PDB file of C-alpha atoms in Angstrom:
ATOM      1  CA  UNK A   1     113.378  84.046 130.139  1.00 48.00           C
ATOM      2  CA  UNK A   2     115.337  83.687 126.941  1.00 52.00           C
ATOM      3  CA  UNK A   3     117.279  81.163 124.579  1.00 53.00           C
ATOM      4  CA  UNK A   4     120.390  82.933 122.493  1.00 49.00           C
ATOM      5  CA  UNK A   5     122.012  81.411 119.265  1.00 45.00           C
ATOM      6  CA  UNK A   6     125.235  82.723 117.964  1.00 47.00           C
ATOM      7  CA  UNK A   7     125.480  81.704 114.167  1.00 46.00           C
ATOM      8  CA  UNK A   8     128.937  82.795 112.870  1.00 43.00           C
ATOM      9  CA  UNK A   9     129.274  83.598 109.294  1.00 41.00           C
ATOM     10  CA  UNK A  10     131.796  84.910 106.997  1.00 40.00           C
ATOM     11  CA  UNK A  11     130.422  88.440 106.915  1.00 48.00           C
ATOM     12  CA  UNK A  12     128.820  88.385 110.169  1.00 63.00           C
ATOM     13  CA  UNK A  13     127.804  87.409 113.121  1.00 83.00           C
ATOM     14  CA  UNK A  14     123.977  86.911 113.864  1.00 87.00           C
ATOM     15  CA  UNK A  15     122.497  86.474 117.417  1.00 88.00           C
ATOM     16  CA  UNK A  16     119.268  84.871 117.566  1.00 86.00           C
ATOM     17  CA  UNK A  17     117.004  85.251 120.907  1.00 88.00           C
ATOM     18  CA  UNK A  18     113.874  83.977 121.486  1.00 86.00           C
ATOM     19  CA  UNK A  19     111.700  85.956 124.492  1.00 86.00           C
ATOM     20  CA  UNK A  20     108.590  85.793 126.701  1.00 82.00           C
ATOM     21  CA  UNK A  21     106.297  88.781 127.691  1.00 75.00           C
ATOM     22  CA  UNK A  22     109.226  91.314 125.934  1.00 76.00           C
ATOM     23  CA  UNK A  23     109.213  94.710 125.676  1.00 84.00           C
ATOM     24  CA  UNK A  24     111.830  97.419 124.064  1.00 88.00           C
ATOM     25  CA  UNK A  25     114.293  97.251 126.635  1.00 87.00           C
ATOM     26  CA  UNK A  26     114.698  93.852 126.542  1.00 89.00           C
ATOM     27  CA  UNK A  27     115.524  93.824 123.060  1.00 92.00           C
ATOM     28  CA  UNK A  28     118.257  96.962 123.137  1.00 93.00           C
ATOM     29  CA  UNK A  29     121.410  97.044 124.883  1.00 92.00           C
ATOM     30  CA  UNK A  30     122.450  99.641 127.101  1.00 93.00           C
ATOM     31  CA  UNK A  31     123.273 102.668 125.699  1.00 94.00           C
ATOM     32  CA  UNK A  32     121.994 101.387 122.510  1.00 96.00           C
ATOM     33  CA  UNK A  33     119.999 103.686 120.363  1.00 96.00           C
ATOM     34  CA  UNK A  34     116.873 103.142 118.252  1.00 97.00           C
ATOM     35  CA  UNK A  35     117.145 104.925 115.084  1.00 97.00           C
ATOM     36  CA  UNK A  36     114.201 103.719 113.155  1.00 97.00           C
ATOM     37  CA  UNK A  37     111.694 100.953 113.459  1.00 97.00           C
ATOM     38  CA  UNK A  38     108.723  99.910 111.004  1.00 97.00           C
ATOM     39  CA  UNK A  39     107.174  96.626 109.239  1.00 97.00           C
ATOM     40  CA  UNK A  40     106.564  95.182 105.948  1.00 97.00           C
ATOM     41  CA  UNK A  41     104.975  97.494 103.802  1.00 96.00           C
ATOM     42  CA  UNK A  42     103.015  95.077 101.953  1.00 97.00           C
ATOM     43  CA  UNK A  43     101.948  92.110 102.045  1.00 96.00           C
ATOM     44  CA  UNK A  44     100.337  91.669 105.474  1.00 96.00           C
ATOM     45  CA  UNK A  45      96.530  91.306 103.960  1.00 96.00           C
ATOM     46  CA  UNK A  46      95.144  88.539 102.434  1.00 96.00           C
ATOM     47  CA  UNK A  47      94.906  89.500  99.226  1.00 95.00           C
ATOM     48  CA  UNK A  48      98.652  91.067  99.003  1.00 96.00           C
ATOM     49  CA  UNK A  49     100.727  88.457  97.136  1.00 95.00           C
ATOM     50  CA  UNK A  50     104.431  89.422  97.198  1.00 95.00           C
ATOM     51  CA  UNK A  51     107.175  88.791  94.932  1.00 92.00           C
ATOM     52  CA  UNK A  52     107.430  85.096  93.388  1.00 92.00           C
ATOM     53  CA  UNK A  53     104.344  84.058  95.323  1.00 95.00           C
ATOM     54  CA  UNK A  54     102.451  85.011  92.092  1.00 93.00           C
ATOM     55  CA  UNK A  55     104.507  82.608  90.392  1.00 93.00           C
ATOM     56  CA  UNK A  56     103.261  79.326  92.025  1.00 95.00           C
ATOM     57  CA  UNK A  57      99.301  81.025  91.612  1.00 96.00           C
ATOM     58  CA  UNK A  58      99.556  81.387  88.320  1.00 96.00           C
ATOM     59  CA  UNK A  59     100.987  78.065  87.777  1.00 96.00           C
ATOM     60  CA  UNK A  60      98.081  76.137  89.534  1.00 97.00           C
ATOM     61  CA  UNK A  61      95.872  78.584  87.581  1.00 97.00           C
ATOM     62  CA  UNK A  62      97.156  77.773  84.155  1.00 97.00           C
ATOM     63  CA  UNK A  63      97.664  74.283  85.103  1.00 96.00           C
ATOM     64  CA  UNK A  64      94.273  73.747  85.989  1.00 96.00           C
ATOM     65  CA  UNK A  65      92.652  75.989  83.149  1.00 96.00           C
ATOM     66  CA  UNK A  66      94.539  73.405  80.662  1.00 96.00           C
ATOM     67  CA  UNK A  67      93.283  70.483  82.475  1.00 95.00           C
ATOM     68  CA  UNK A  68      89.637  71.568  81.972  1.00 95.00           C
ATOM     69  CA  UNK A  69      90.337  72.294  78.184  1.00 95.00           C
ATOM     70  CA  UNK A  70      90.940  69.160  77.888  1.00 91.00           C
ATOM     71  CA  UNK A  71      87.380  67.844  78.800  1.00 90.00           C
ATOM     72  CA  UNK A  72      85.893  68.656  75.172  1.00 88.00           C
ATOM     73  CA  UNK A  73      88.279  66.200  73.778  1.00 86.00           C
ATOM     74  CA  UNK A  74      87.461  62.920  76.329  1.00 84.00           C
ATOM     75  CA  UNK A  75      85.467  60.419  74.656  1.00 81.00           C
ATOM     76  CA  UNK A  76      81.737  60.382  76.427  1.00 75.00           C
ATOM     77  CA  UNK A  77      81.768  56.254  75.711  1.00 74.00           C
ATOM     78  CA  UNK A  78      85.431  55.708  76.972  1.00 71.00           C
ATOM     79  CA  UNK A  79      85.890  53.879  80.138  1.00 74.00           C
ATOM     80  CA  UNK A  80      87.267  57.130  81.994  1.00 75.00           C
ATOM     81  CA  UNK A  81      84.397  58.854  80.593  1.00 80.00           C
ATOM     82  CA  UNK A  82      83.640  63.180  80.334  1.00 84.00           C
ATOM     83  CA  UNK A  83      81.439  62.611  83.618  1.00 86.00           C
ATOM     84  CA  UNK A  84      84.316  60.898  85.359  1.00 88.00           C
ATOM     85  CA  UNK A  85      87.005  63.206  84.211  1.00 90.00           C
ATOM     86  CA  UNK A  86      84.657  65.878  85.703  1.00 92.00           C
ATOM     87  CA  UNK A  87      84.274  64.876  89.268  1.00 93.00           C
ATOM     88  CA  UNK A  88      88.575  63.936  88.784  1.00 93.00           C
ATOM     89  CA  UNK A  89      89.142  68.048  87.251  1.00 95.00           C
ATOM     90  CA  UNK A  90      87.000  69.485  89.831  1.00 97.00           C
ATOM     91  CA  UNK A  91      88.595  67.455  93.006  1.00 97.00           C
ATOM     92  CA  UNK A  92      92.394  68.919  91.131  1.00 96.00           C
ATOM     93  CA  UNK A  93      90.716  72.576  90.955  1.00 97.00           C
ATOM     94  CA  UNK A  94      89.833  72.352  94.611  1.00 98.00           C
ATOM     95  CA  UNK A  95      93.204  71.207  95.458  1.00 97.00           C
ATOM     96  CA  UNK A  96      94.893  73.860  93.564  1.00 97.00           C
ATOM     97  CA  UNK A  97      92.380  76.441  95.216  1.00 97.00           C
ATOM     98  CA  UNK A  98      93.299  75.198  98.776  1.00 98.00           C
ATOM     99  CA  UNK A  99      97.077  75.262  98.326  1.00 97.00           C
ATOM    100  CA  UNK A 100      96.700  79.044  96.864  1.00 97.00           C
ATOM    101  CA  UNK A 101      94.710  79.620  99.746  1.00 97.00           C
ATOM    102  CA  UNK A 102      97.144  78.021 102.615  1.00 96.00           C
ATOM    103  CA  UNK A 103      99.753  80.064 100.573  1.00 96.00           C
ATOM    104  CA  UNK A 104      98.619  83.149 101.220  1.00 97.00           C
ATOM    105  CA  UNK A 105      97.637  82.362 104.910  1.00 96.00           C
ATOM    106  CA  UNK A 106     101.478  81.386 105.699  1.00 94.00           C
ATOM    107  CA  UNK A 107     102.404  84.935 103.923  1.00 96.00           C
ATOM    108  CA  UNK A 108     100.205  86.881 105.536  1.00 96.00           C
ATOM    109  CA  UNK A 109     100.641  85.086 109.080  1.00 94.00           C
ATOM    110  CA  UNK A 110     104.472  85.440 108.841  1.00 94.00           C
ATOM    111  CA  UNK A 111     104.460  89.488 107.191  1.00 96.00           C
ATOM    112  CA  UNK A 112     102.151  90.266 109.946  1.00 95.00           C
ATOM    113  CA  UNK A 113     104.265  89.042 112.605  1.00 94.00           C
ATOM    114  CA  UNK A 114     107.254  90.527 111.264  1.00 95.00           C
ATOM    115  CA  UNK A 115     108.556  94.056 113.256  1.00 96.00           C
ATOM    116  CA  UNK A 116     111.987  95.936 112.241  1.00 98.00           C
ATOM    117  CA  UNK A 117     114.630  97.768 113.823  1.00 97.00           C
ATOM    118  CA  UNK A 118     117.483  99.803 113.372  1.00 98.00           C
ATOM    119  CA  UNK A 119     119.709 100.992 115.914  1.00 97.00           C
ATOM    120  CA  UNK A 120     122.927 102.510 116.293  1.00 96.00           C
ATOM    121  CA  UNK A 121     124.617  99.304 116.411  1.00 96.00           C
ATOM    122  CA  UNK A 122     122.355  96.549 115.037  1.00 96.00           C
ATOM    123  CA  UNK A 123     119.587  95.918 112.475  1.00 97.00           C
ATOM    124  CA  UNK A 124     116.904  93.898 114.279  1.00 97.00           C
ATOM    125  CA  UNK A 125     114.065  91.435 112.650  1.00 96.00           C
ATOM    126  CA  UNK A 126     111.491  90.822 115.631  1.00 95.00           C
ATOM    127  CA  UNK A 127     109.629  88.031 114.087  1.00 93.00           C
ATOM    128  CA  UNK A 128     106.262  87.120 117.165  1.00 91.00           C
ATOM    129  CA  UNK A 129     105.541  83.235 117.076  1.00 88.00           C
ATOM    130  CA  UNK A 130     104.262  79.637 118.689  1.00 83.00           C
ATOM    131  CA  UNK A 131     106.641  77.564 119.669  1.00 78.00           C
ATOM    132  CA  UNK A 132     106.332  73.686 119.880  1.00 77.00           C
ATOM    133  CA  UNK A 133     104.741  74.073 123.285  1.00 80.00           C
ATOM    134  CA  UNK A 134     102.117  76.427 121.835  1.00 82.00           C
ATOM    135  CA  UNK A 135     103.261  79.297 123.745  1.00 84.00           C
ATOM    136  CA  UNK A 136     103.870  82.805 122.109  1.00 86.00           C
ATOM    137  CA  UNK A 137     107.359  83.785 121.736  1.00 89.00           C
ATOM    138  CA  UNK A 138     109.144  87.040 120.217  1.00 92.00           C
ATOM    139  CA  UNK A 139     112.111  85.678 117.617  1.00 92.00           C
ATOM    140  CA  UNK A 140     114.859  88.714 117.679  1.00 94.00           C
ATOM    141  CA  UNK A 141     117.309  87.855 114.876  1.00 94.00           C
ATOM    142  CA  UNK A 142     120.203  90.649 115.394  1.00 94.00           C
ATOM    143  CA  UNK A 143     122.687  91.613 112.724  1.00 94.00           C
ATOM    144  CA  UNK A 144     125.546  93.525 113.907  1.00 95.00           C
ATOM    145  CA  UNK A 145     126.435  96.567 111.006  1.00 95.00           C
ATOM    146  CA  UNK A 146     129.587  95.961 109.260  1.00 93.00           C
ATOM    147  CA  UNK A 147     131.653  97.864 107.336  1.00 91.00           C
ATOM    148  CA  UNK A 148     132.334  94.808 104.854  1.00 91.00           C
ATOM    149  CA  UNK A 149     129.241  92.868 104.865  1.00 93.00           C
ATOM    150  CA  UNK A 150     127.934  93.749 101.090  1.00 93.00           C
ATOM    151  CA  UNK A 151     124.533  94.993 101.726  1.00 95.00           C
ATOM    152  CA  UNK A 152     121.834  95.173  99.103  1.00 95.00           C
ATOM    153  CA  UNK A 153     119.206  96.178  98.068  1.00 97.00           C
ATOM    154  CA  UNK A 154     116.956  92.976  96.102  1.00 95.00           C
ATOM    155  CA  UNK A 155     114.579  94.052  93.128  1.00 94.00           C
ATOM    156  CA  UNK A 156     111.012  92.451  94.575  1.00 92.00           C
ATOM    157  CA  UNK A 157     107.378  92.984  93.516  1.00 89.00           C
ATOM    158  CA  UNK A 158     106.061  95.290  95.087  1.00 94.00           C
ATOM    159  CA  UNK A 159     108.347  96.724  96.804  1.00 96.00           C
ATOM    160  CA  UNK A 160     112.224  96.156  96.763  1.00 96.00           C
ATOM    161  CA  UNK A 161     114.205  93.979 100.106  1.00 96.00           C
ATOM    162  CA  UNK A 162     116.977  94.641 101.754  1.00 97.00           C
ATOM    163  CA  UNK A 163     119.139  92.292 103.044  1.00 96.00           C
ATOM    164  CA  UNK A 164     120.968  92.818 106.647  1.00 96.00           C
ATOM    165  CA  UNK A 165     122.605  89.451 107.408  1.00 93.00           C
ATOM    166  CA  UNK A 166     122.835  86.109 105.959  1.00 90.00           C
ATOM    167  CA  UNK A 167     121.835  83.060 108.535  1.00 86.00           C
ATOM    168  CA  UNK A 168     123.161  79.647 108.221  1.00 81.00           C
ATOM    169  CA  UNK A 169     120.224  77.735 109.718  1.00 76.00           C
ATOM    170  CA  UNK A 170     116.641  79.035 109.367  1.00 75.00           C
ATOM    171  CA  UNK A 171     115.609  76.289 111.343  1.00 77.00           C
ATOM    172  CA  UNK A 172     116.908  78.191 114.497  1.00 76.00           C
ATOM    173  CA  UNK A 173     113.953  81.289 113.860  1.00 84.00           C
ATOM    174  CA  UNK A 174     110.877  78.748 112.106  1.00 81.00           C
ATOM    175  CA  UNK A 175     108.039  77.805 114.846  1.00 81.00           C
ATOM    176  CA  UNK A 176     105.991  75.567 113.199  1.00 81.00           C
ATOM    177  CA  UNK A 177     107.899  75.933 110.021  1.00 78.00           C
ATOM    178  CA  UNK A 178     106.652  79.743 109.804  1.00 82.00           C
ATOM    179  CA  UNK A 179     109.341  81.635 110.705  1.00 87.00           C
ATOM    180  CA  UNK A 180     110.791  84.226 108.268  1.00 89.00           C
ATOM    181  CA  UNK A 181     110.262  82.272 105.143  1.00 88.00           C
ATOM    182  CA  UNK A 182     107.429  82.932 103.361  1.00 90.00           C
ATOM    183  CA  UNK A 183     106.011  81.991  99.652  1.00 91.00           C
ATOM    184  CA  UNK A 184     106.869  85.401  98.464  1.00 92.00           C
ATOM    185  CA  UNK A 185     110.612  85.062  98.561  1.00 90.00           C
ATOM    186  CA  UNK A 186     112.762  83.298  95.401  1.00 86.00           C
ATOM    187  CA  UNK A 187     112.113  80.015  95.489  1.00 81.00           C
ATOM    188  CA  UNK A 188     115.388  78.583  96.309  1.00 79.00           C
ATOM    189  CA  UNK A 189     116.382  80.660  99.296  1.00 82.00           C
ATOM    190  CA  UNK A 190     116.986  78.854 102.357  1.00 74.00           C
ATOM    191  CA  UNK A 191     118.388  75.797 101.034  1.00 76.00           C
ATOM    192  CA  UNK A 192     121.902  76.624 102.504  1.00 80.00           C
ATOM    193  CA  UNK A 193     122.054  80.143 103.462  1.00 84.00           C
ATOM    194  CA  UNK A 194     119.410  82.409 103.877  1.00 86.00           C
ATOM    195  CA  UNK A 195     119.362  86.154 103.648  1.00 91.00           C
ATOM    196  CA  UNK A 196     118.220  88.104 106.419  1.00 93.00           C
ATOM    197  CA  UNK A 197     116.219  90.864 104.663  1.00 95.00           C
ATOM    198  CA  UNK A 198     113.919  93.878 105.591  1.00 97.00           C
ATOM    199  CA  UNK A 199     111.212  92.360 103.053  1.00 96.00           C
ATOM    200  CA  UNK A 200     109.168  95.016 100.763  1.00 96.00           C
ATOM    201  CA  UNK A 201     109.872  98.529 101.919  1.00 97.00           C
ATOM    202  CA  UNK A 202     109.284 101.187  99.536  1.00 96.00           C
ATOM    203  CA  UNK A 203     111.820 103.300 101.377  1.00 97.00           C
ATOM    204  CA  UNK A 204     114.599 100.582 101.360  1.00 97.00           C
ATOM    205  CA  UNK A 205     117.739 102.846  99.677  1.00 97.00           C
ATOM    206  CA  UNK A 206     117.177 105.064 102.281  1.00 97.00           C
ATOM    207  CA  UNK A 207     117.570 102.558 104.740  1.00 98.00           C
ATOM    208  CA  UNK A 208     119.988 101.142 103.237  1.00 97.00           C
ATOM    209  CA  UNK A 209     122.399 104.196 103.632  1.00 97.00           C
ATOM    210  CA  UNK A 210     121.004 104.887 107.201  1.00 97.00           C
ATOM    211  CA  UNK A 211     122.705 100.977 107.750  1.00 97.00           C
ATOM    212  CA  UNK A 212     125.939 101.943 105.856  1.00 96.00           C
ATOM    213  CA  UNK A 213     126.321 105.503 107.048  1.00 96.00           C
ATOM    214  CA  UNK A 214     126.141 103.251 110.931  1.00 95.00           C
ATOM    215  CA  UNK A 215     128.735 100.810 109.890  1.00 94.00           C
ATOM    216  CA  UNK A 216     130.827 103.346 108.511  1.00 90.00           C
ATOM    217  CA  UNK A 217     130.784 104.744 111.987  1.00 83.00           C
ATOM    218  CA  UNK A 218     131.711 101.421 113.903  1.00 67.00           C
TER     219      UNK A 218
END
């Protein structure tokens, strides 16, 4: 059983399917070939932060490392005392340690879920999820090649993304909010478009003239 969205854009159009129990042939259309499939290629352990995710650890880092150098400098008779300011600095620490930690659980949940494709006539982002019913469901986001969509390849620590699509509503692909967002992207993606991208491969030129070199061909 599946669900399809169609999401027109000015460059594109991107189909969105969501499917139970799939396999390969559910996901390719006839006659459709499969030219080369792989994953992220880093990212998917633990401790494999990606791209601006450093950004928001080092900020809780350095945001808590001032707040403690403050503690030599709090009056030990004042009402909001060094022993009070203690218990306050270490509950902030904590805090800051959690949100690093749920951080790089959401990363490593979505990078790990994450499977791509390129065919003959598509680039395909297979992205395997709960949905609200708690049920596991496969998330296809297709992106037809085009001769005048304006691929690219984004600069990205570690490894460099390429984007295949642009969707107008992430909503449409985010279970539980953890879809194919993660911390490691730029901050301000996905307020009103978001790119579709083939996130950190170290062999992303080459894909990106196996995509061209198919659009050209279409």
């Amino acid at each position: 059983m599946s669900e399809t969205y169609c999401i027109g854009t000015q460059m594109q159009n991107i189909t969105v399917i969501n499917l139970d129990h799939p396999d390969l042939d559910d996901i390719l259309d006839c006659g459709e070939r499969l030219l080369w499939s792989g994953e992220p290629g880093y990212g998917r352990r633990f401790l494999q932060p990606v791209g601006d995710e450093w950004k928001i650890h080092i900020g809780l880092f350095v945001g808590a490392l001032a707040m403690w150098g403050t503690l030599p400098f709090i009056d030990t008779e004042a009402r909001f005392g060094r022993d009070a300011a203690v218990w306050v600095y270490g509950a902030f620490t904590i805090a800051c340690i959690g949100i690093s930690f749920l951080l790089a659980c959401q990363r490593q949940y979505v990078l790990q879920n994450l499977a791509y494709l390129i065919t003959d006539r598509r680039s395909v982002i297979c992205r395997r999820g709960r949905n609200w019913r708690f049920g596991v469901r496969l998330y296809v986001v297709s992106c037809p090649h085009s001769d005048t969509f304006p691929y690219s390849v984004i600069s990205s620590r570690p490894y460099p993304m390429l984007q295949v699509g642009t969707l107008l509503s992430e909503d449409l692909v985010q279970p539980f909010g953890l879809g194919l967002s993660h911390p490691g992207h730029p901050i301000l993606w996905g307020r009103v478009t978001y790119p579709i991208t083939l996130d950190y491969m170290p062999n992303a030129q080459t894909l990106l003239e196996l995509v061209q070199s198919c659009a050209r061909r279409d």
